[in-house]
Amino acid sequence: MKEILLAHGGGGDEMNELINKLFFKSFSNPILEKMEDAATIELKSPIAFTTDSFTVNPLFFNGGDIGKLAVVGTVNDLVMAGAKPRYLTCGFMIEEGFLFSDLQKIVKSMQDEMEKIGVKVVAGDTKVVPKGSVDGVFINSSGVGEIVQKNISSHNIKAGHVLIVSNEVGNHGACILAKREDLDVETSIKSDCALLWEPVKALYEAGIAPIALRDATRGGLSAVLNEWAVASNIGIKAYEEKIPVADEVRGICEIFGFEPYEFANEGTMVLALKEEDASKALEVLKGFEVTKRASLFGVAVKEYEGRVILETPWGSQRFLESPKGELLPRIC
Ligand code: MG
């Protein structure tokens, strides 16, 4: 099998061959193997339930690919809701003529990510569409998880709560942009694409109850902070020098006139915490590779309700606006 043919999505022998040679090889588990019309799963309620579609261009980038992104994106949304991720579904929309070897790589990287935290694909779907109907492959993924930490919400932030960002911001967006524009820095900018379950679980185990959690995906840090300021009817004061940004990302932003705070991240979260939890939380986060650059960068304030104030290293202030329009289509 060299290329994916329309027949591979046809529901007949060719499709069974694709399922057996590819998807079952990587995703196999007793629930999936039953091959019923729907998976039967048992969960302790309440549950978190999420869905996302992935259309990233290019499909392969420094630090990941569309498969890893689908697992990470879906899992992280469950984690941000206070859930332990359990089961995923995945639907593949594949363009006729797509290379089987590329599909293998994508499926393998999904498997690698899922194995890290023990989540499983329990239902899937494959469609093959005529050449030109999609660009390579698109993936839709839904996920369910069991809520292990209640009351995490963007509506609960109060003046005095502090804000931590778990990593440098803008790496995923800058990495995709550099690859598309074929820039020399492409090799040095790596997407932050990573699962956040382990560090968040460690926070719970350390007795920390986050007020709010959000992965700063599309719209980046700016979108999260502006959404939180509105949802909780507070002002947010952020100190620019405390927000970690890689030099290469800063450089790319200067070339293209972007703000690193508006670039998408795929393994970077923002946490709102009680002030007394902040130092312990930083200590926990710094113990994990994916969150070792965590930094306390801001605080919720009574003034400027619904707005985000960015204070520069020179003490001047400006509003950090919510991103407008579409900076970079097909980022995730
Ligand atoms: Mg999210």
PDB file of N, CA and C in Angstrom, residues 160-165 202-203 206-209 271-287 291-298:
ATOM      1  N   GLY A 160      -6.591  40.127  43.355  1.00  0.00           N
ATOM      2  CA  GLY A 160      -5.616  39.553  44.291  1.00  0.00           C
ATOM      3  C   GLY A 160      -5.124  38.183  43.863  1.00  0.00           C
ATOM      4  N   HIS A 161      -5.910  37.486  43.039  1.00  0.00           N
ATOM      5  CA  HIS A 161      -5.423  36.210  42.506  1.00  0.00           C
ATOM      6  C   HIS A 161      -4.241  36.486  41.560  1.00  0.00           C
ATOM      7  N   VAL A 162      -3.287  35.562  41.563  1.00  0.00           N
ATOM      8  CA  VAL A 162      -2.098  35.786  40.733  1.00  0.00           C
ATOM      9  C   VAL A 162      -2.116  34.874  39.499  1.00  0.00           C
ATOM     10  N   LEU A 163      -1.346  35.257  38.499  1.00  0.00           N
ATOM     11  CA  LEU A 163      -1.342  34.535  37.223  1.00  0.00           C
ATOM     12  C   LEU A 163       0.047  34.004  36.905  1.00  0.00           C
ATOM     13  N   ILE A 164       0.057  32.739  36.504  1.00  0.00           N
ATOM     14  CA  ILE A 164       1.306  32.080  36.107  1.00  0.00           C
ATOM     15  C   ILE A 164       1.153  31.596  34.672  1.00  0.00           C
ATOM     16  N   VAL A 165       2.198  31.756  33.868  1.00  0.00           N
ATOM     17  CA  VAL A 165       2.232  31.130  32.544  1.00  0.00           C
ATOM     18  C   VAL A 165       3.276  30.023  32.626  1.00  0.00           C
ATOM     19  N   ALA A 202       0.300  16.890  39.240  1.00  0.00           N
ATOM     20  CA  ALA A 202       1.249  17.139  40.345  1.00  0.00           C
ATOM     21  C   ALA A 202       0.818  18.341  41.189  1.00  0.00           C
ATOM     22  N   LEU A 203       0.204  19.331  40.556  1.00  0.00           N
ATOM     23  CA  LEU A 203      -0.307  20.480  41.327  1.00  0.00           C
ATOM     24  C   LEU A 203      -1.397  20.015  42.296  1.00  0.00           C
ATOM     25  N   ALA A 206      -0.036  18.240  45.167  1.00  0.00           N
ATOM     26  CA  ALA A 206       0.632  19.141  46.115  1.00  0.00           C
ATOM     27  C   ALA A 206      -0.393  19.963  46.902  1.00  0.00           C
ATOM     28  N   GLY A 207      -1.675  19.678  46.673  1.00  0.00           N
ATOM     29  CA  GLY A 207      -2.720  20.369  47.429  1.00  0.00           C
ATOM     30  C   GLY A 207      -3.113  21.731  46.866  1.00  0.00           C
ATOM     31  N   ILE A 208      -2.715  21.982  45.620  1.00  0.00           N
ATOM     32  CA  ILE A 208      -3.051  23.276  45.015  1.00  0.00           C
ATOM     33  C   ILE A 208      -4.353  23.164  44.218  1.00  0.00           C
ATOM     34  N   ALA A 209      -5.278  24.071  44.503  1.00  0.00           N
ATOM     35  CA  ALA A 209      -6.555  24.093  43.786  1.00  0.00           C
ATOM     36  C   ALA A 209      -6.567  25.319  42.872  1.00  0.00           C
ATOM     37  N   LEU A 271      -2.423  29.886  34.467  1.00  0.00           N
ATOM     38  CA  LEU A 271      -3.086  29.462  35.704  1.00  0.00           C
ATOM     39  C   LEU A 271      -3.417  30.694  36.540  1.00  0.00           C
ATOM     40  N   ALA A 272      -4.626  30.723  37.079  1.00  0.00           N
ATOM     41  CA  ALA A 272      -4.967  31.736  38.081  1.00  0.00           C
ATOM     42  C   ALA A 272      -5.006  31.009  39.417  1.00  0.00           C
ATOM     43  N   LEU A 273      -4.314  31.568  40.395  1.00  0.00           N
ATOM     44  CA  LEU A 273      -4.157  30.896  41.686  1.00  0.00           C
ATOM     45  C   LEU A 273      -4.339  31.897  42.821  1.00  0.00           C
ATOM     46  N   LYS A 274      -4.630  31.355  44.004  1.00  0.00           N
ATOM     47  CA  LYS A 274      -4.554  32.181  45.204  1.00  0.00           C
ATOM     48  C   LYS A 274      -3.095  32.544  45.409  1.00  0.00           C
ATOM     49  N   GLU A 275      -2.865  33.762  45.899  1.00  0.00           N
ATOM     50  CA  GLU A 275      -1.481  34.219  46.042  1.00  0.00           C
ATOM     51  C   GLU A 275      -0.649  33.263  46.904  1.00  0.00           C
ATOM     52  N   GLU A 276      -1.276  32.721  47.949  1.00  0.00           N
ATOM     53  CA  GLU A 276      -0.505  31.855  48.861  1.00  0.00           C
ATOM     54  C   GLU A 276      -0.100  30.525  48.218  1.00  0.00           C
ATOM     55  N   ASP A 277      -0.724  30.164  47.081  1.00  0.00           N
ATOM     56  CA  ASP A 277      -0.358  28.919  46.385  1.00  0.00           C
ATOM     57  C   ASP A 277       0.757  29.110  45.351  1.00  0.00           C
ATOM     58  N   ALA A 278       1.095  30.367  45.057  1.00  0.00           N
ATOM     59  CA  ALA A 278       1.943  30.661  43.891  1.00  0.00           C
ATOM     60  C   ALA A 278       3.340  30.038  43.979  1.00  0.00           C
ATOM     61  N   SER A 279       4.009  30.193  45.120  1.00  0.00           N
ATOM     62  CA  SER A 279       5.405  29.729  45.151  1.00  0.00           C
ATOM     63  C   SER A 279       5.478  28.213  45.086  1.00  0.00           C
ATOM     64  N   LYS A 280       4.545  27.524  45.756  1.00  0.00           N
ATOM     65  CA  LYS A 280       4.491  26.068  45.690  1.00  0.00           C
ATOM     66  C   LYS A 280       4.207  25.607  44.249  1.00  0.00           C
ATOM     67  N   ALA A 281       3.262  26.297  43.604  1.00  0.00           N
ATOM     68  CA  ALA A 281       2.904  25.933  42.222  1.00  0.00           C
ATOM     69  C   ALA A 281       4.105  26.089  41.298  1.00  0.00           C
ATOM     70  N   LEU A 282       4.847  27.167  41.454  1.00  0.00           N
ATOM     71  CA  LEU A 282       6.039  27.378  40.614  1.00  0.00           C
ATOM     72  C   LEU A 282       7.058  26.271  40.841  1.00  0.00           C
ATOM     73  N   GLU A 283       7.226  25.900  42.088  1.00  0.00           N
ATOM     74  CA  GLU A 283       8.176  24.840  42.421  1.00  0.00           C
ATOM     75  C   GLU A 283       7.768  23.521  41.743  1.00  0.00           C
ATOM     76  N   VAL A 284       6.481  23.205  41.809  1.00  0.00           N
ATOM     77  CA  VAL A 284       5.985  21.969  41.177  1.00  0.00           C
ATOM     78  C   VAL A 284       6.190  22.023  39.662  1.00  0.00           C
ATOM     79  N   LEU A 285       5.774  23.127  39.055  1.00  0.00           N
ATOM     80  CA  LEU A 285       5.840  23.247  37.589  1.00  0.00           C
ATOM     81  C   LEU A 285       7.287  23.180  37.090  1.00  0.00           C
ATOM     82  N   LYS A 286       8.198  23.764  37.829  1.00  0.00           N
ATOM     83  CA  LYS A 286       9.594  23.784  37.393  1.00  0.00           C
ATOM     84  C   LYS A 286      10.224  22.389  37.413  1.00  0.00           C
ATOM     85  N   GLY A 287       9.545  21.440  38.030  1.00  0.00           N
ATOM     86  CA  GLY A 287      10.028  20.065  38.059  1.00  0.00           C
ATOM     87  C   GLY A 287       9.703  19.270  36.799  1.00  0.00           C
ATOM     88  N   THR A 291       7.052  22.448  31.634  1.00  0.00           N
ATOM     89  CA  THR A 291       6.608  23.653  32.366  1.00  0.00           C
ATOM     90  C   THR A 291       7.748  24.267  33.185  1.00  0.00           C
ATOM     91  N   LYS A 292       8.987  23.918  32.836  1.00  0.00           N
ATOM     92  CA  LYS A 292      10.104  24.354  33.695  1.00  0.00           C
ATOM     93  C   LYS A 292      10.386  25.855  33.594  1.00  0.00           C
ATOM     94  N   ARG A 293       9.852  26.514  32.567  1.00  0.00           N
ATOM     95  CA  ARG A 293      10.059  27.961  32.456  1.00  0.00           C
ATOM     96  C   ARG A 293       8.895  28.767  33.044  1.00  0.00           C
ATOM     97  N   ALA A 294       8.086  28.096  33.860  1.00  0.00           N
ATOM     98  CA  ALA A 294       6.901  28.761  34.436  1.00  0.00           C
ATOM     99  C   ALA A 294       7.283  30.060  35.134  1.00  0.00           C
ATOM    100  N   SER A 295       6.402  31.049  34.977  1.00  0.00           N
ATOM    101  CA  SER A 295       6.707  32.367  35.537  1.00  0.00           C
ATOM    102  C   SER A 295       5.439  33.047  36.042  1.00  0.00           C
ATOM    103  N   LEU A 296       5.551  33.641  37.218  1.00  0.00           N
ATOM    104  CA  LEU A 296       4.448  34.451  37.742  1.00  0.00           C
ATOM    105  C   LEU A 296       4.537  35.812  37.054  1.00  0.00           C
ATOM    106  N   PHE A 297       3.507  36.177  36.311  1.00  0.00           N
ATOM    107  CA  PHE A 297       3.642  37.380  35.467  1.00  0.00           C
ATOM    108  C   PHE A 297       2.545  38.411  35.679  1.00  0.00           C
ATOM    109  N   GLY A 298       1.546  38.091  36.482  1.00  0.00           N
ATOM    110  CA  GLY A 298       0.456  39.061  36.561  1.00  0.00           C
ATOM    111  C   GLY A 298      -0.432  38.857  37.763  1.00  0.00           C
TER     112      GLY A 298
END
